[in-house]
mmCIF file of C-alpha atoms in Angstrom:
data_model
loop_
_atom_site.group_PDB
_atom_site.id
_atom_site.type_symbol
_atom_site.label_atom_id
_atom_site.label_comp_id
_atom_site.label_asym_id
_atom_site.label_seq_id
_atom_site.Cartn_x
_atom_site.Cartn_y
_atom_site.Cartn_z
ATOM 1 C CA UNK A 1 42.514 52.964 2.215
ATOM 2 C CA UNK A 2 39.144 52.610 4.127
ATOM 3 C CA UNK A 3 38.742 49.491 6.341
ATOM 4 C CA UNK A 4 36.379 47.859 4.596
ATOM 5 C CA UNK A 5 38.632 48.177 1.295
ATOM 6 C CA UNK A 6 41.265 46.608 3.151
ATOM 7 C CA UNK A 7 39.006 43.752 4.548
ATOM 8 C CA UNK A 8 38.106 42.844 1.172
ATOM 9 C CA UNK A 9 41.570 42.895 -0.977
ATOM 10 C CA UNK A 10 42.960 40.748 2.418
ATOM 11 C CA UNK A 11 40.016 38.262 2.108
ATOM 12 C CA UNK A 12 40.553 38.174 -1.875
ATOM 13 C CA UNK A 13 44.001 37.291 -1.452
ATOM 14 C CA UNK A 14 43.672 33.734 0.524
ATOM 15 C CA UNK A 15 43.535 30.699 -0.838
ATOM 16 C CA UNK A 16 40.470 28.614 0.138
ATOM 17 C CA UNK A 17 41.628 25.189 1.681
ATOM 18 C CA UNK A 18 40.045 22.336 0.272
ATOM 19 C CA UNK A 19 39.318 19.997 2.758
ATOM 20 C CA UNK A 20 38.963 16.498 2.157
ATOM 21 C CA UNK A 21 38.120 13.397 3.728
ATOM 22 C CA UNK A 22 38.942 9.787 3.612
ATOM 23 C CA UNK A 23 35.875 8.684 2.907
ATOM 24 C CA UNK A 24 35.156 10.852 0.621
ATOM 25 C CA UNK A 25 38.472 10.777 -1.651
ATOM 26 C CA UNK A 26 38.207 9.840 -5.570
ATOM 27 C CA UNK A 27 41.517 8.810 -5.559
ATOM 28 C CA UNK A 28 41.258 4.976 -4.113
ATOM 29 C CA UNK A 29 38.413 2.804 -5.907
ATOM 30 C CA UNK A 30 35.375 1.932 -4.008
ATOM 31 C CA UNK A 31 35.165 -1.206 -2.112
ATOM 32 C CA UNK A 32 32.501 -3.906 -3.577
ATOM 33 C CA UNK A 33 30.203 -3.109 -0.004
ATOM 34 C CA UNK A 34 30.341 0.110 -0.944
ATOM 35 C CA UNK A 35 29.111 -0.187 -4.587
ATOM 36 C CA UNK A 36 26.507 -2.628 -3.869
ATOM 37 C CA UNK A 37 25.200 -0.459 -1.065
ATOM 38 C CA UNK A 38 25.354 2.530 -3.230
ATOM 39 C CA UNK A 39 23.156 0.957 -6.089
ATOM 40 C CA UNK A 40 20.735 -0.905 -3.822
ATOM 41 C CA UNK A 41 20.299 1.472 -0.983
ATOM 42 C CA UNK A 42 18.597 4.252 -2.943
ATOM 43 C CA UNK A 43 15.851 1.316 -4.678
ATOM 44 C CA UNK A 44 15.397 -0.033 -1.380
ATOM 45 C CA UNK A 45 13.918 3.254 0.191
ATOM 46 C CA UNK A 46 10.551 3.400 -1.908
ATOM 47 C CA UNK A 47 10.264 -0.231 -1.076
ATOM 48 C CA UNK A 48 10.606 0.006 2.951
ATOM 49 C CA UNK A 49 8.156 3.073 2.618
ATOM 50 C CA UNK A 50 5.332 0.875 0.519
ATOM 51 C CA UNK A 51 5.966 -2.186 2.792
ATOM 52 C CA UNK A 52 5.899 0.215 6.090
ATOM 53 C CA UNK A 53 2.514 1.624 4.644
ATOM 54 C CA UNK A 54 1.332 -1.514 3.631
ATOM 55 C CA UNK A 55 1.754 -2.886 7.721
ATOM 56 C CA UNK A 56 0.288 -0.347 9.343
ATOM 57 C CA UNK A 57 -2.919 -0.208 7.240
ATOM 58 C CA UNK A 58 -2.892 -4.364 7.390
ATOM 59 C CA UNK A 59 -2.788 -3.508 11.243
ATOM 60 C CA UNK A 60 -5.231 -0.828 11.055
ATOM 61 C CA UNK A 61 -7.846 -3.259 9.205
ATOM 62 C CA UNK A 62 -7.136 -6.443 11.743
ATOM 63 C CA UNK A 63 -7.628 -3.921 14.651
ATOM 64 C CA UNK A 64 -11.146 -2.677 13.185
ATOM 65 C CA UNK A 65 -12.086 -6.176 12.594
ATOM 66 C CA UNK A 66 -11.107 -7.422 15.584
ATOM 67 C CA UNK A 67 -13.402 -4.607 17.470
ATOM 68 C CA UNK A 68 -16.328 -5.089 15.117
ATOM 69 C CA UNK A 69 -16.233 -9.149 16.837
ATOM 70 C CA UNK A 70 -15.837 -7.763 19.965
ATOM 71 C CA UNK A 71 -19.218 -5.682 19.061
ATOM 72 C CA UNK A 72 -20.914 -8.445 17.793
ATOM 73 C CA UNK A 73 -19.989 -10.738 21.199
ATOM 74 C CA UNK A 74 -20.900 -8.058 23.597
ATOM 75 C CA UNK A 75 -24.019 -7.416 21.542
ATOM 76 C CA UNK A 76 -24.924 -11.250 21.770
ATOM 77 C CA UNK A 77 -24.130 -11.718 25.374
ATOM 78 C CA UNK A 78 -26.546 -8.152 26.120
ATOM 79 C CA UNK A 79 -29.530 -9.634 23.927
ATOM 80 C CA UNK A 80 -29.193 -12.762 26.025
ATOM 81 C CA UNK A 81 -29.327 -11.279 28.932
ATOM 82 C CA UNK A 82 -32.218 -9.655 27.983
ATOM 83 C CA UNK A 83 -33.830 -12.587 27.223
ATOM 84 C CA UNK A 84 -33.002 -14.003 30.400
ATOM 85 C CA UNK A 85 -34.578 -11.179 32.125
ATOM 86 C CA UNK A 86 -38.160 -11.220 30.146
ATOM 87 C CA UNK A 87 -37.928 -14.710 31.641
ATOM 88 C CA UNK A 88 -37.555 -14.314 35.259
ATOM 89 C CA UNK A 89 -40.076 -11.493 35.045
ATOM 90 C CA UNK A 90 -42.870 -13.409 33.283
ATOM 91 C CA UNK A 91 -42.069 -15.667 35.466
ATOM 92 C CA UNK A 92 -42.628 -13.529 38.530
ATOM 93 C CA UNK A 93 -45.362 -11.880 37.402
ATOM 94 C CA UNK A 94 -46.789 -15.727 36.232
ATOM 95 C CA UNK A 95 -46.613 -16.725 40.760
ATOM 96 C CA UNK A 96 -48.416 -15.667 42.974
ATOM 97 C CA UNK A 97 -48.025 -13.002 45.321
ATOM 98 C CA UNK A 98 -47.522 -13.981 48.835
ATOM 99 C CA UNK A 99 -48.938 -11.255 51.397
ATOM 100 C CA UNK A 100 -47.466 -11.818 54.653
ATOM 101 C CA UNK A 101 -50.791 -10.800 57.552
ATOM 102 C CA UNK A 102 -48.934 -10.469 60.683
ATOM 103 C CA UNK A 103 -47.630 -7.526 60.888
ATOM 104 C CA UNK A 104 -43.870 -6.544 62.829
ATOM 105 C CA UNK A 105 -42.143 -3.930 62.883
ATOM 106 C CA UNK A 106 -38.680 -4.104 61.680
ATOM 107 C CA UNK A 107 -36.590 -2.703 64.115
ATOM 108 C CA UNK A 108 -37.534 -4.252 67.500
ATOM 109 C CA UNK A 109 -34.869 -3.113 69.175
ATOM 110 C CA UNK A 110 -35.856 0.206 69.421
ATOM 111 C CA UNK A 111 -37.238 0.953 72.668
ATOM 112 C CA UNK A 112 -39.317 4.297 72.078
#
């Protein structure tokens, strides 16, 4: 008999073991947590998905918003500013220029 005839007939000739577990077992009824959580549990999953969808694009929109104000401010405070500027120069340009006719150098110090 060839090797590989032999493998097979001894492999054909064992029993598979079932193997159970305690958990698992069919024998002993189900405890009331684990009947509730077995109907409720698989209903609850479409519902945490929808309500975790649901946040984050709730967050998403409040975080947009809340950068479009920030926008608006900062573009406020810069047209302001601008406006405050135009008025110091007109005002400038409104005085008159003051030419000082002595004339020093600016480093004295220097000796050469």
């Amino acid at each position: 008999m060839s090797p590989l005839a032999r493998l097979v007939q001894l492999r054909s000739l064992r029993v598979p073991l079932r193997r159970t577990r305690g958990y698992s077992s069919t024998t002993e009824p189900r405890s009331g947590h684990a009947d509730w959580y077995a109907s409720m549990l698989p209903g609850m999953i479409p519902v945490a998905l929808l309500g975790s969808a649901m946040y984050m694009g709730l967050q998403l929109l409040q975080s947009r918003l809340a950068h479009e104000r920030f926008l608006d401010e900062a573009r406020e405070e810069v047209r302001q500013l601008e406006d405050e500027v135009d008025k110091l120069q007109k005002e400038r340009a409104a005085q008159p220029s003051i030419v000082s006719s002595s004339r020093t150098s600016a480093s004295k110090w220097w000796p050469w």
